[in-house]
């Protein structure tokens, strides 16, 4: 018994046989495309959920991953400037964002939600653009019924990296928007986008 367990595959090189249970783990390097850094920049005119203000924070989800920003006290125009990083395995999964008001003695109140598709951003990343001047626009994503964009979202080159700036209009709430910036991080050994 000991010998057979000793001969079981090791995964230090991040590869595993397709039929092994580890290939089905949430963050198998076999399926990992790279990392998506989401800079949650600020909230704009968020809903009031306390007496005169709110204590907002943002939760970002993609598949089973869930990350959140810190709480900004008493501010409906908070500036988080906080980076949240998701592992991307399936580029077809939407990123879901929900804003909450932190409450001390009750459940946190929802302050709206939004979701966005990363496929247009990944299409620009796939081009492997190098040496372009800062501010070069790669593509634009227009607001529409199928997305939460409040204005056109620009994918551009900034410091030799492809970034996407977006402002999302929150749904299921009387007002509020969240400004984000996406940036892609390639990982050695990961599948190429």
Coordinates of C-alpha atoms in Angstrom, one line a residue:
X1 CA 0.0 0.0 0.0
X2 CA 2.7 2.4 1.0
X3 CA 4.5 1.9 -2.3
X4 CA 1.4 2.6 -4.5
X5 CA 0.7 5.8 -2.6
X6 CA 4.3 6.8 -3.0
X7 CA 4.0 6.3 -6.7
X8 CA 0.8 8.4 -7.0
X9 CA 1.4 11.4 -9.2
X10 CA 2.7 14.6 -7.6
X11 CA 1.4 17.9 -8.9
X12 CA 4.3 20.1 -8.4
X13 CA 4.4 20.8 -12.1
X14 CA 0.7 21.7 -11.9
X15 CA -0.4 19.0 -14.3
X16 CA -2.5 16.1 -13.6
X17 CA -4.1 13.3 -15.6
X18 CA -7.5 14.2 -17.1
X19 CA -9.3 11.5 -15.1
X20 CA -7.8 12.3 -11.7
X21 CA -9.9 14.0 -9.0
X22 CA -7.4 16.9 -8.8
X23 CA -8.2 18.0 -12.4
X24 CA -11.7 18.8 -11.1
X25 CA -10.5 21.0 -8.2
X26 CA -11.6 24.6 -8.4
X27 CA -8.1 26.0 -9.1
X28 CA -6.3 23.4 -11.1
X29 CA -3.5 24.9 -13.1
X30 CA -4.6 22.7 -16.0
X31 CA -7.6 24.9 -16.5
X32 CA -6.2 28.3 -15.3
X33 CA -6.0 30.9 -18.0
X34 CA -4.6 33.7 -15.8
X35 CA -5.6 36.2 -13.1
X36 CA -8.1 39.1 -13.5
X37 CA -7.2 42.0 -11.3
X38 CA -10.3 44.2 -10.7
X39 CA -9.5 47.6 -9.2
X40 CA -12.6 48.7 -7.5
X41 CA -12.1 52.5 -7.8
X42 CA -15.1 54.2 -6.4
X43 CA -18.8 54.3 -5.9
X44 CA -20.9 57.1 -7.4
X45 CA -24.1 58.4 -5.8
X46 CA -24.8 55.2 -4.0
X47 CA -28.2 54.6 -2.3
X48 CA -28.8 55.8 1.2
X49 CA -29.5 52.8 3.5
X50 CA -28.9 54.4 7.0
X51 CA -30.4 57.6 8.3
X52 CA -28.5 60.0 6.0
X53 CA -25.8 57.9 4.4
X54 CA -24.5 54.4 4.0
X55 CA -21.4 52.3 5.0
X56 CA -20.8 50.6 1.6
X57 CA -18.6 47.7 0.6
X58 CA -18.4 45.7 -2.6
X59 CA -18.5 41.9 -3.0
X60 CA -17.2 40.5 -6.3
X61 CA -18.0 36.9 -7.4
X62 CA -17.0 34.7 -10.3
X63 CA -18.1 31.1 -10.2
X64 CA -17.3 29.9 -6.6
X65 CA -14.8 32.7 -5.9
X66 CA -15.9 35.6 -3.7
X67 CA -13.9 38.6 -2.7
X68 CA -14.8 41.9 -0.9
X69 CA -13.5 45.4 -0.4
X70 CA -13.2 47.1 2.9
X71 CA -16.1 49.1 4.4
X72 CA -16.1 52.8 3.9
X73 CA -18.0 54.5 6.7
X74 CA -20.7 57.1 6.1
X75 CA -20.1 57.8 2.4
X76 CA -22.3 57.4 -0.6
X77 CA -19.4 58.4 -2.9
X78 CA -16.7 56.1 -1.4
X79 CA -13.2 55.7 -2.9
X80 CA -12.0 52.2 -2.3
X81 CA -9.0 52.1 -4.8
X82 CA -8.7 48.4 -3.9
X83 CA -7.4 45.5 -6.0
X84 CA -9.3 42.2 -6.0
X85 CA -7.8 39.3 -8.0
X86 CA -9.8 36.4 -9.4
X87 CA -8.5 33.2 -11.0
X88 CA -10.0 32.8 -14.4
X89 CA -10.7 29.3 -15.7
X90 CA -13.8 29.9 -17.7
X91 CA -13.9 33.2 -19.6
X92 CA -17.7 32.7 -20.3
X93 CA -18.5 33.1 -16.6
X94 CA -19.7 36.7 -15.8
X95 CA -18.3 38.7 -13.0
X96 CA -21.0 39.6 -10.5
X97 CA -20.7 42.6 -8.3
X98 CA -23.0 43.5 -5.3
X99 CA -22.8 46.6 -3.1
X100 CA -23.8 46.3 0.5
X101 CA -24.4 48.6 3.4
X102 CA -22.6 47.3 6.5
X103 CA -25.0 47.1 9.5
X104 CA -23.9 46.4 13.0
X105 CA -27.1 44.9 14.5
X106 CA -28.9 43.4 11.5
X107 CA -28.1 41.8 8.1
X108 CA -26.2 44.1 5.7
X109 CA -28.5 45.9 3.3
X110 CA -28.2 45.4 -0.5
X111 CA -27.4 48.5 -2.4
X112 CA -27.7 47.1 -5.9
X113 CA -25.8 44.7 -8.1
X114 CA -24.3 44.6 -11.6
X115 CA -22.5 42.0 -13.7
X116 CA -20.2 42.2 -16.6
X117 CA -18.7 40.0 -19.3
X118 CA -14.9 39.7 -19.6
X119 CA -14.9 38.2 -23.1
X120 CA -14.3 41.6 -24.9
X121 CA -11.5 42.4 -22.5
X122 CA -9.9 38.9 -23.1
X123 CA -10.1 39.3 -26.9
X124 CA -7.9 42.4 -26.5
X125 CA -5.5 40.6 -24.2
X126 CA -5.2 37.8 -26.8
X127 CA -3.8 40.2 -29.3
X128 CA -0.6 40.4 -27.1
X129 CA 0.0 44.1 -27.9
X130 CA 3.4 45.3 -27.1
X131 CA 5.2 48.6 -27.6
X132 CA 2.0 50.7 -28.2
X133 CA 1.9 54.2 -26.7
X134 CA -0.1 54.8 -23.5
X135 CA -3.7 55.6 -24.2
X136 CA -3.9 53.5 -27.4
X137 CA -7.6 52.4 -27.6
X138 CA -7.9 48.7 -28.6
X139 CA -11.7 48.5 -28.5
X140 CA -14.8 49.9 -27.0
X141 CA -17.8 48.2 -25.4
X142 CA -21.1 50.1 -25.7
X143 CA -23.8 50.2 -23.0
X144 CA -26.9 48.1 -23.8
X145 CA -29.7 46.1 -22.4
X146 CA -27.5 43.1 -22.0
X147 CA -24.9 44.8 -19.8
X148 CA -24.8 47.1 -16.9
X149 CA -22.5 49.7 -18.4
X150 CA -23.6 53.3 -17.8
X151 CA -21.4 54.6 -20.6
X152 CA -19.0 53.2 -23.2
X153 CA -16.2 51.1 -21.7
X154 CA -12.8 51.6 -23.2
X155 CA -10.2 48.8 -23.5
X156 CA -6.8 50.4 -23.9
X157 CA -3.0 50.1 -23.4
X158 CA -1.6 51.6 -20.3
X159 CA 2.0 51.0 -19.2
X160 CA 2.3 48.1 -21.8
X161 CA -0.7 46.4 -20.3
X162 CA -4.2 46.0 -21.6
X163 CA -6.7 47.5 -19.2
X164 CA -10.5 48.1 -19.4
X165 CA -12.1 51.0 -17.6
X166 CA -15.8 50.7 -16.9
X167 CA -18.6 52.4 -14.9
X168 CA -21.4 50.0 -14.0
X169 CA -24.9 51.1 -13.2
X170 CA -26.3 49.2 -10.3
X171 CA -29.6 47.3 -10.8
X172 CA -32.5 46.7 -8.4
X173 CA -31.8 50.0 -6.6
X174 CA -32.9 53.6 -6.9
X175 CA -29.4 55.0 -7.8
X176 CA -25.7 54.2 -7.8
X177 CA -22.7 53.3 -10.0
X178 CA -19.4 51.7 -9.4
X179 CA -16.2 52.5 -11.3
X180 CA -13.8 49.6 -12.1
X181 CA -10.6 48.9 -14.0
X182 CA -9.7 45.4 -15.2
X183 CA -6.1 44.2 -15.8
X184 CA -4.9 40.8 -16.9
X185 CA -2.0 39.0 -15.2
X186 CA -0.4 36.1 -17.2
X187 CA 0.8 33.2 -15.1
X188 CA 3.7 30.9 -16.1
X189 CA 2.4 27.5 -16.9
X190 CA -1.2 28.6 -17.3
X191 CA -3.1 28.1 -20.6
X192 CA -2.7 31.0 -23.0
X193 CA -5.7 33.2 -23.4

